GROMACS .gro file of C-alpha atoms in nm:
model
  391
    1MET     CA    1   0.295  -0.674   2.521
    2PRO     CA    2   0.567  -0.906   2.384
    3ALA     CA    3   0.916  -0.762   2.356
    4PRO     CA    4   1.044  -0.710   2.001
    5ALA     CA    5   1.272  -0.985   1.875
    6PRO     CA    6   1.529  -0.958   1.593
    7SER     CA    7   1.337  -1.206   1.375
    8ARG     CA    8   1.021  -1.009   1.433
    9ILE     CA    9   1.174  -0.684   1.313
   10ALA     CA   10   1.324  -0.862   1.010
   11ALA     CA   11   0.983  -1.007   0.923
   12LEU     CA   12   0.829  -0.661   0.934
   13ASP     CA   13   1.093  -0.521   0.699
   14VAL     CA   14   1.045  -0.811   0.458
   15ALA     CA   15   0.667  -0.767   0.468
   16ARG     CA   16   0.701  -0.395   0.395
   17GLY     CA   17   0.931  -0.463   0.102
   18LEU     CA   18   0.690  -0.723  -0.035
   19ALA     CA   19   0.399  -0.481   0.005
   20ILE     CA   20   0.582  -0.201  -0.178
   21LEU     CA   21   0.680  -0.412  -0.478
   22GLY     CA   22   0.339  -0.582  -0.470
   23THR     CA   23   0.169  -0.243  -0.485
   24LEU     CA   24   0.365  -0.176  -0.803
   25ALA     CA   25   0.245  -0.512  -0.939
   26THR     CA   26  -0.108  -0.373  -0.905
   27ASN     CA   27  -0.040  -0.023  -1.032
   28ILE     CA   28   0.182  -0.124  -1.325
   29TRP     CA   29  -0.129  -0.219  -1.523
   30ILE     CA   30  -0.258   0.134  -1.477
   31PHE     CA   31   0.069   0.282  -1.598
   32SER     CA   32   0.076   0.057  -1.905
   33HIS     CA   33  -0.280   0.138  -2.016
   34GLN     CA   34  -0.296   0.367  -2.321
   35GLY     CA   35  -0.566   0.568  -2.149
   36GLY     CA   36  -0.393   0.583  -1.812
   37PHE     CA   37  -0.602   0.566  -1.498
   38LEU     CA   38  -0.918   0.686  -1.675
   39GLY     CA   39  -0.880   0.419  -1.940
   40TYR     CA   40  -0.804   0.152  -1.682
   41LEU     CA   41  -1.131   0.225  -1.502
   42THR     CA   42  -1.322   0.168  -1.826
   43ASP     CA   43  -1.141  -0.131  -1.975
   44PRO     CA   44  -0.856  -0.277  -1.766
   45LEU     CA   45  -0.763  -0.542  -2.027
   46ALA     CA   46  -0.740  -0.302  -2.321
   47GLY     CA   47  -0.448  -0.360  -2.557
   48THR     CA   48  -0.408  -0.732  -2.491
   49ALA     CA   49  -0.519  -0.946  -2.783
   50GLY     CA   50  -0.569  -1.321  -2.787
   51GLY     CA   51  -0.752  -1.543  -2.543
   52ALA     CA   52  -0.439  -1.688  -2.379
   53ALA     CA   53  -0.276  -1.347  -2.335
   54ARG     CA   54  -0.593  -1.194  -2.189
   55ALA     CA   55  -0.632  -1.487  -1.952
   56ALA     CA   56  -0.270  -1.454  -1.839
   57GLN     CA   57  -0.310  -1.079  -1.785
   58ALA     CA   58  -0.635  -1.129  -1.594
   59LEU     CA   59  -0.464  -1.383  -1.368
   60LEU     CA   60  -0.164  -1.157  -1.303
   61MET     CA   61  -0.392  -0.865  -1.224
   62ALA     CA   62  -0.602  -1.084  -0.996
   63ALA     CA   63  -0.296  -1.207  -0.807
   64ALA     CA   64  -0.209  -0.853  -0.697
   65ASN     CA   65  -0.547  -0.681  -0.686
   66GLY     CA   66  -0.609  -0.548  -0.334
   67LYS     CA   67  -0.379  -0.790  -0.150
   68PHE     CA   68  -0.095  -0.548  -0.099
   69LEU     CA   69  -0.330  -0.261  -0.027
   70GLY     CA   70  -0.455  -0.470   0.265
   71LEU     CA   71  -0.103  -0.578   0.365
   72LEU     CA   72   0.011  -0.216   0.383
   73MET     CA   73  -0.288  -0.135   0.604
   74LEU     CA   74  -0.194  -0.414   0.844
   75LEU     CA   75   0.166  -0.296   0.852
   76PHE     CA   76   0.061   0.062   0.916
   77GLY     CA   77  -0.147  -0.067   1.207
   78ILE     CA   78   0.154  -0.252   1.345
   79GLY     CA   79   0.367   0.058   1.302
   80LEU     CA   80   0.109   0.263   1.488
   81ALA     CA   81   0.109   0.010   1.772
   82VAL     CA   82   0.489   0.024   1.795
   83GLN     CA   83   0.487   0.404   1.802
   84HIS     CA   84   0.210   0.406   2.064
   85ALA     CA   85   0.413   0.178   2.291
   86SER     CA   86   0.723   0.390   2.233
   87ALA     CA   87   0.536   0.711   2.315
   88ARG     CA   88   0.408   0.563   2.641
   89ARG     CA   89   0.757   0.453   2.744
   90ARG     CA   90   0.902   0.796   2.668
   91GLY     CA   91   0.618   0.989   2.827
   92LEU     CA   92   0.510   1.161   2.505
   93ALA     CA   93   0.158   1.290   2.463
   94TRP     CA   94  -0.058   1.056   2.254
   95PRO     CA   95  -0.207   1.090   1.997
   96ARG     CA   96  -0.042   1.430   1.961
   97SER     CA   97   0.299   1.277   1.893
   98TYR     CA   98   0.154   1.052   1.621
   99ARG     CA   99  -0.034   1.335   1.452
  100VAL     CA  100   0.301   1.490   1.360
  101ARG     CA  101   0.407   1.182   1.162
  102ALA     CA  102   0.060   1.141   1.014
  103GLY     CA  103   0.064   1.503   0.898
  104ILE     CA  104   0.403   1.455   0.732
  105LEU     CA  105   0.275   1.136   0.566
  106PHE     CA  106  -0.030   1.324   0.438
  107LEU     CA  107   0.199   1.589   0.288
  108ASP     CA  108   0.407   1.317   0.121
  109GLY     CA  109   0.090   1.169  -0.023
  110LEU     CA  110  -0.035   1.507  -0.143
  111LEU     CA  111   0.289   1.570  -0.330
  112ASN     CA  112   0.281   1.216  -0.471
  113TYR     CA  113  -0.076   1.272  -0.589
  114LEU     CA  114  -0.019   1.611  -0.747
  115LEU     CA  115   0.322   1.554  -0.901
  116ILE     CA  116   0.341   1.182  -0.982
  117ILE     CA  117   0.026   0.964  -0.973
  118GLU     CA  118  -0.344   1.007  -0.913
  119PHE     CA  119  -0.392   0.677  -0.725
  120ASP     CA  120  -0.179   0.760  -0.420
  121VAL     CA  121  -0.257   0.567  -0.099
  122LEU     CA  122  -0.052   0.767   0.153
  123MET     CA  123  -0.312   1.039   0.208
  124GLY     CA  124  -0.574   0.781   0.299
  125TYR     CA  125  -0.339   0.599   0.534
  126ALA     CA  126  -0.252   0.925   0.707
  127LEU     CA  127  -0.617   1.011   0.770
  128THR     CA  128  -0.696   0.658   0.885
  129GLY     CA  129  -0.397   0.664   1.117
  130MET     CA  130  -0.520   0.982   1.284
  131VAL     CA  131  -0.856   0.817   1.355
  132VAL     CA  132  -0.701   0.495   1.485
  133ALA     CA  133  -0.443   0.684   1.694
  134TRP     CA  134  -0.733   0.824   1.893
  135LEU     CA  135  -0.919   0.492   1.903
  136VAL     CA  136  -0.629   0.312   2.072
  137THR     CA  137  -0.677   0.541   2.372
  138THR     CA  138  -1.030   0.405   2.422
  139SER     CA  139  -1.134   0.078   2.584
  140GLU     CA  140  -1.115  -0.259   2.412
  141ARG     CA  141  -1.493  -0.272   2.415
  142VAL     CA  142  -1.518   0.053   2.221
  143GLN     CA  143  -1.258  -0.065   1.972
  144ARG     CA  144  -1.444  -0.393   1.910
  145GLY     CA  145  -1.765  -0.202   1.854
  146VAL     CA  146  -1.598   0.032   1.607
  147VAL     CA  147  -1.444  -0.263   1.419
  148LEU     CA  148  -1.781  -0.438   1.388
  149ALA     CA  149  -1.960  -0.120   1.281
  150CYS     CA  150  -1.694  -0.024   1.026
  151ALA     CA  151  -1.677  -0.376   0.882
  152ALA     CA  152  -2.055  -0.398   0.844
  153ALA     CA  153  -2.080  -0.054   0.687
  154HIS     CA  154  -1.790  -0.127   0.451
  155VAL     CA  155  -1.935  -0.455   0.326
  156ALA     CA  156  -2.277  -0.294   0.278
  157VAL     CA  157  -2.135  -0.006   0.074
  158ILE     CA  158  -1.913  -0.229  -0.139
  159GLY     CA  159  -2.202  -0.469  -0.196
  160ALA     CA  160  -2.429  -0.185  -0.307
  161LEU     CA  161  -2.168  -0.043  -0.545
  162THR     CA  162  -2.102  -0.390  -0.687
  163ALA     CA  163  -2.474  -0.428  -0.757
  164VAL     CA  164  -2.467  -0.096  -0.940
  165LEU     CA  165  -2.174  -0.214  -1.153
  166LEU     CA  166  -2.368  -0.528  -1.243
  167VAL     CA  167  -2.672  -0.330  -1.353
  168VAL     CA  168  -2.523  -0.022  -1.517
  169PRO     CA  169  -2.376  -0.087  -1.865
  170ALA     CA  170  -2.001  -0.059  -1.893
  171GLY     CA  171  -1.859   0.251  -2.057
  172ASP     CA  172  -1.731   0.257  -2.412
  173PRO     CA  173  -1.362   0.159  -2.413
  174ALA     CA  174  -1.305   0.388  -2.711
  175GLU     CA  175  -1.372   0.687  -2.489
  176ALA     CA  176  -1.062   0.603  -2.287
  177LEU     CA  177  -0.851   0.654  -2.600
  178ALA     CA  178  -1.019   0.977  -2.708
  179ARG     CA  179  -0.796   1.256  -2.828
  180PRO     CA  180  -0.628   1.439  -2.682
  181ASN     CA  181  -0.516   1.169  -2.442
  182PRO     CA  182  -0.331   1.344  -2.155
  183TYR     CA  183  -0.143   1.029  -2.057
  184ALA     CA  184  -0.006   0.968  -2.405
  185ASP     CA  185   0.004   1.318  -2.553
  186GLY     CA  186   0.010   1.551  -2.256
  187THR     CA  187   0.300   1.704  -2.072
  188TRP     CA  188   0.386   1.639  -1.712
  189TRP     CA  189   0.223   1.968  -1.615
  190GLU     CA  190  -0.099   1.881  -1.801
  191LEU     CA  191  -0.126   1.566  -1.590
  192VAL     CA  192  -0.085   1.778  -1.277
  193LEU     CA  193  -0.374   1.997  -1.395
  194LEU     CA  194  -0.580   1.686  -1.470
  195ARG     CA  195  -0.537   1.566  -1.112
  196LEU     CA  196  -0.652   1.903  -0.985
  197ASP     CA  197  -0.957   1.904  -1.214
  198ALA     CA  198  -1.063   1.544  -1.135
  199VAL     CA  199  -0.975   1.544  -0.765
  200VAL     CA  200  -1.319   1.412  -0.661
  201LEU     CA  201  -1.292   1.106  -0.887
  202PHE     CA  202  -0.926   1.038  -0.820
  203ARG     CA  203  -0.957   1.075  -0.441
  204ALA     CA  204  -1.271   0.862  -0.410
  205GLU     CA  205  -1.093   0.541  -0.306
  206PRO     CA  206  -0.933   0.676   0.015
  207VAL     CA  207  -1.277   0.792   0.128
  208LEU     CA  208  -1.440   0.466   0.020
  209ILE     CA  209  -1.200   0.248   0.220
  210LEU     CA  210  -1.177   0.458   0.536
  211GLY     CA  211  -1.385   0.204   0.730
  212LEU     CA  212  -1.179  -0.084   0.594
  213GLY     CA  213  -0.864   0.102   0.691
  214VAL     CA  214  -0.982   0.138   1.050
  215VAL     CA  215  -1.054  -0.236   1.066
  216MET     CA  216  -0.718  -0.336   0.916
  217PHE     CA  217  -0.515  -0.090   1.123
  218LEU     CA  218  -0.671  -0.221   1.443
  219ALA     CA  219  -0.629  -0.579   1.321
  220GLY     CA  220  -0.258  -0.517   1.265
  221ARG     CA  221  -0.228  -0.367   1.614
  222PHE     CA  222  -0.409  -0.664   1.768
  223LEU     CA  223  -0.195  -0.920   1.585
  224TRP     CA  224   0.124  -0.744   1.691
  225ARG     CA  225   0.011  -0.744   2.055
  226ALA     CA  226  -0.094  -1.109   2.024
  227GLY     CA  227   0.260  -1.205   1.920
  228LEU     CA  228   0.203  -1.296   1.554
  229LEU     CA  229   0.563  -1.205   1.471
  230VAL     CA  230   0.738  -1.391   1.753
  231PRO     CA  231   0.812  -1.764   1.768
  232ASP     CA  232   0.531  -1.832   2.017
  233GLY     CA  233   0.268  -1.697   1.776
  234GLY     CA  234   0.252  -2.014   1.567
  235ARG     CA  235  -0.116  -2.076   1.638
  236TRP     CA  236  -0.215  -1.734   1.504
  237ARG     CA  237   0.004  -1.776   1.198
  238ARG     CA  238  -0.141  -2.116   1.111
  239ARG     CA  239  -0.498  -1.997   1.151
  240LEU     CA  240  -0.446  -1.688   0.937
  241MET     CA  241  -0.266  -1.882   0.663
  242VAL     CA  242  -0.555  -2.128   0.646
  243LEU     CA  243  -0.810  -1.847   0.642
  244GLY     CA  244  -0.632  -1.612   0.405
  245LEU     CA  245  -0.442  -1.842   0.169
  246GLY     CA  246  -0.643  -2.161   0.199
  247ALA     CA  247  -1.000  -2.026   0.203
  248ALA     CA  248  -1.007  -1.664   0.086
  249LEU     CA  249  -0.748  -1.678  -0.195
  250PRO     CA  250  -0.935  -1.924  -0.424
  251VAL     CA  251  -1.257  -1.725  -0.382
  252ASP     CA  252  -1.072  -1.403  -0.449
  253LEU     CA  253  -0.910  -1.531  -0.768
  254GLY     CA  254  -1.241  -1.667  -0.889
  255LEU     CA  255  -1.415  -1.333  -0.838
  256ASN     CA  256  -1.136  -1.148  -1.017
  257VAL     CA  257  -1.103  -1.376  -1.317
  258LEU     CA  258  -1.464  -1.482  -1.368
  259GLY     CA  259  -1.662  -1.193  -1.223
  260GLY     CA  260  -1.564  -0.917  -1.464
  261GLN     CA  261  -1.512  -0.563  -1.341
  262ALA     CA  262  -1.782  -0.599  -1.077
  263GLY     CA  263  -1.620  -0.914  -0.939
  264ALA     CA  264  -1.274  -0.754  -0.936
  265PHE     CA  265  -1.414  -0.449  -0.757
  266PHE     CA  266  -1.587  -0.661  -0.492
  267ALA     CA  267  -1.283  -0.883  -0.440
  268ARG     CA  268  -1.045  -0.587  -0.405
  269TYR     CA  269  -1.229  -0.455  -0.100
  270THR     CA  270  -1.365  -0.772   0.065
  271THR     CA  271  -1.172  -1.095   0.001
  272ALA     CA  272  -0.833  -0.937  -0.076
  273PRO     CA  273  -0.790  -0.792   0.277
  274VAL     CA  274  -0.847  -1.143   0.416
  275VAL     CA  275  -0.580  -1.278   0.180
  276ALA     CA  276  -0.350  -1.004   0.313
  277LEU     CA  277  -0.384  -1.154   0.661
  278GLY     CA  278  -0.259  -1.483   0.524
  279LEU     CA  279   0.031  -1.313   0.347
  280LEU     CA  280   0.140  -1.140   0.667
  281ALA     CA  281   0.119  -1.468   0.856
  282LEU     CA  282   0.323  -1.646   0.588
  283VAL     CA  283   0.600  -1.385   0.596
  284ALA     CA  284   0.605  -1.402   0.976
  285HIS     CA  285   0.619  -1.783   0.964
  286LEU     CA  286   0.913  -1.781   0.723
  287GLY     CA  287   1.088  -1.526   0.941
  288VAL     CA  288   1.070  -1.722   1.267
  289ARG     CA  289   1.089  -2.085   1.156
  290ARG     CA  290   1.472  -2.082   1.149
  291PRO     CA  291   1.584  -1.866   1.441
  292GLY     CA  292   1.950  -1.775   1.434
  293GLN     CA  293   1.990  -1.863   1.065
  294PRO     CA  294   2.095  -1.585   0.826
  295PRO     CA  295   1.814  -1.465   0.597
  296SER     CA  296   1.816  -1.557   0.231
  297TRP     CA  297   1.934  -1.320  -0.043
  298ALA     CA  298   1.574  -1.244  -0.142
  299ALA     CA  299   1.473  -1.173   0.217
  300ARG     CA  300   1.766  -0.934   0.261
  301ARG     CA  301   1.677  -0.744  -0.056
  302LEU     CA  302   1.309  -0.719   0.041
  303ALA     CA  303   1.406  -0.607   0.389
  304GLU     CA  304   1.615  -0.326   0.238
  305VAL     CA  305   1.315  -0.205   0.042
  306GLY     CA  306   1.111  -0.232   0.360
  307ARG     CA  307   1.357  -0.016   0.552
  308THR     CA  308   1.328   0.251   0.279
  309ALA     CA  309   0.959   0.186   0.206
  310LEU     CA  310   0.839   0.545   0.169
  311SER     CA  311   1.131   0.646  -0.051
  312CYS     CA  312   1.095   0.333  -0.265
  313TYR     CA  313   0.719   0.382  -0.303
  314LEU     CA  314   0.759   0.731  -0.445
  315LEU     CA  315   1.061   0.630  -0.652
  316GLN     CA  316   0.884   0.339  -0.821
  317ASN     CA  317   0.586   0.560  -0.905
  318LEU     CA  318   0.815   0.819  -1.061
  319LEU     CA  319   1.011   0.560  -1.260
  320ALA     CA  320   0.697   0.386  -1.389
  321SER     CA  321   0.546   0.720  -1.490
  322ALA     CA  322   0.861   0.814  -1.681
  323LEU     CA  323   0.867   0.474  -1.849
  324PHE     CA  324   0.505   0.453  -1.965
  325TYR     CA  325   0.361   0.805  -1.992
  326GLY     CA  326   0.394   1.033  -2.291
  327TRP     CA  327   0.607   1.289  -2.109
  328GLY     CA  328   0.867   1.014  -2.066
  329ALA     CA  329   0.948   0.711  -2.280
  330GLY     CA  330   0.581   0.664  -2.381
  331LEU     CA  331   0.595   0.284  -2.361
  332ALA     CA  332   0.220   0.253  -2.299
  333VAL     CA  333   0.149   0.366  -2.656
  334ALA     CA  334   0.466   0.241  -2.823
  335ALA     CA  335   0.406  -0.115  -2.697
  336ALA     CA  336   0.026  -0.104  -2.701
  337GLN     CA  337   0.003  -0.414  -2.923
  338HIS     CA  338   0.225  -0.608  -2.684
  339ARG     CA  339   0.091  -0.483  -2.354
  340LEU     CA  340   0.134  -0.804  -2.153
  341PRO     CA  341   0.510  -0.857  -2.209
  342ALA     CA  342   0.576  -0.481  -2.200
  343THR     CA  343   0.402  -0.449  -1.865
  344VAL     CA  344   0.580  -0.745  -1.709
  345LEU     CA  345   0.915  -0.620  -1.840
  346GLY     CA  346   0.840  -0.270  -1.709
  347TRP     CA  347   0.758  -0.409  -1.365
  348LEU     CA  348   1.081  -0.609  -1.356
  349LEU     CA  349   1.289  -0.307  -1.463
  350VAL     CA  350   1.137  -0.076  -1.204
  351CYS     CA  351   1.166  -0.340  -0.930
  352ALA     CA  352   1.532  -0.392  -1.018
  353ALA     CA  353   1.598  -0.018  -1.001
  354VAL     CA  354   1.423   0.009  -0.664
  355LEU     CA  355   1.613  -0.290  -0.521
  356VAL     CA  356   1.945  -0.146  -0.636
  357PHE     CA  357   1.860   0.196  -0.495
  358ALA     CA  358   1.765   0.055  -0.155
  359HIS     CA  359   2.076  -0.162  -0.138
  360LEU     CA  360   2.320   0.112  -0.235
  361TRP     CA  361   2.157   0.375  -0.018
  362LEU     CA  362   2.160   0.161   0.296
  363ARG     CA  363   2.528   0.085   0.247
  364ARG     CA  364   2.598   0.448   0.338
  365PHE     CA  365   2.296   0.562   0.540
  366PRO     CA  366   2.089   0.397   0.816
  367ARG     CA  367   1.751   0.478   0.655
  368GLY     CA  368   1.598   0.610   0.335
  369PRO     CA  369   1.609   0.979   0.239
  370LEU     CA  370   1.240   1.046   0.299
  371GLU     CA  371   1.248   0.838   0.616
  372GLU     CA  372   1.536   1.051   0.741
  373LEU     CA  373   1.353   1.376   0.659
  374THR     CA  374   1.041   1.246   0.834
  375ALA     CA  375   1.238   1.148   1.145
  376ARG     CA  376   1.409   1.485   1.160
  377ALA     CA  377   1.087   1.679   1.106
  378ALA     CA  378   0.902   1.475   1.369
  379GLY     CA  379   1.192   1.509   1.613
  380ALA     CA  380   1.213   1.885   1.561
  381ARG     CA  381   0.839   1.914   1.615
  382ARG     CA  382   0.849   1.715   1.939
  383ALA     CA  383   1.147   1.898   2.086
  384PRO     CA  384   0.962   2.221   2.185
  385ALA     CA  385   0.685   2.018   2.347
  386ALA     CA  386   0.937   1.818   2.552
  387VAL     CA  387   1.111   2.136   2.667
  388ALA     CA  388   0.778   2.286   2.767
  389ARG     CA  389   0.690   1.982   2.978
  390GLN     CA  390   1.028   1.989   3.154
  391SER     CA  391   0.990   2.358   3.238
   0.00000   0.00000   0.00000
């Protein structure tokens, strides 16, 4: 296993920051929909009039759709690989030591789901991590078999659901704006109750992508072990950039823009994860091509978000909710006739707030607030086990 290098760690932080802000670029269109998540599922482009504006919105949505979901999966896989290697060096029981962090992450996701947004990803990542943490203790042959089986099953399920979307008529967009609309008219507490009532619908995606998560987590672990993030990994980086950005990205954009809701659904869970491989390779390439040179201003700011990724993820969800939902500023309804510029402006405002928060926080503390709480909770949980082994 290659030893970590400074440029490698910097590239990981930059990639995490890019993934966090990119996730917001996907979710911001849900926040800005008059009908919230329910309305977005029925008619994602609602509220944008004019052919040019709708085309621009479709292209912006396509650029983010699924790519950063896949990038986060890869980064979680790399993080799991780093923690596995650390646990082996320190003599900690595995996967028991990882289950502590995964359990804390699941709790973070549960609170995010109940109190802030219904499209949380942390719960799914926590469950996937628990599965993969056990898989890394098995042989390489078993892991390859699991990857092939999960990939085949995932593509089959997504293909079947895409066929259903092509056959079944789309829902009436007017239903998404039916009164009372909890996103526009409801209180914060009424949205909490909505998430409890519709938990099966709102938590369907983490179940749907469990197989994809296993594949991407293990892919991230493999690429880390193969040296993707060190200077000698140029061959892997070039191959993945050609595959993800040269081959998969045009197909992905075509499916999103020209394929309607069925095409966007299929692309989100099939071609977008391949594009994510190219994105990770590109960030790694930019991070190692000038060893010894100071990073750019943009790279430093993204790295700060990456170092406080969990805190920034929850913060941006809270800020976007307060900006667009009725219990806050209500911008989704107030700017409904100008959804495209309002959404872009909202994304820029929230990103700016997150960047400022990360920068100011790290000037005084070594890691984000939630990262610090997680580290302390995991350390306190491991301490009794270490004492027991010594005795």
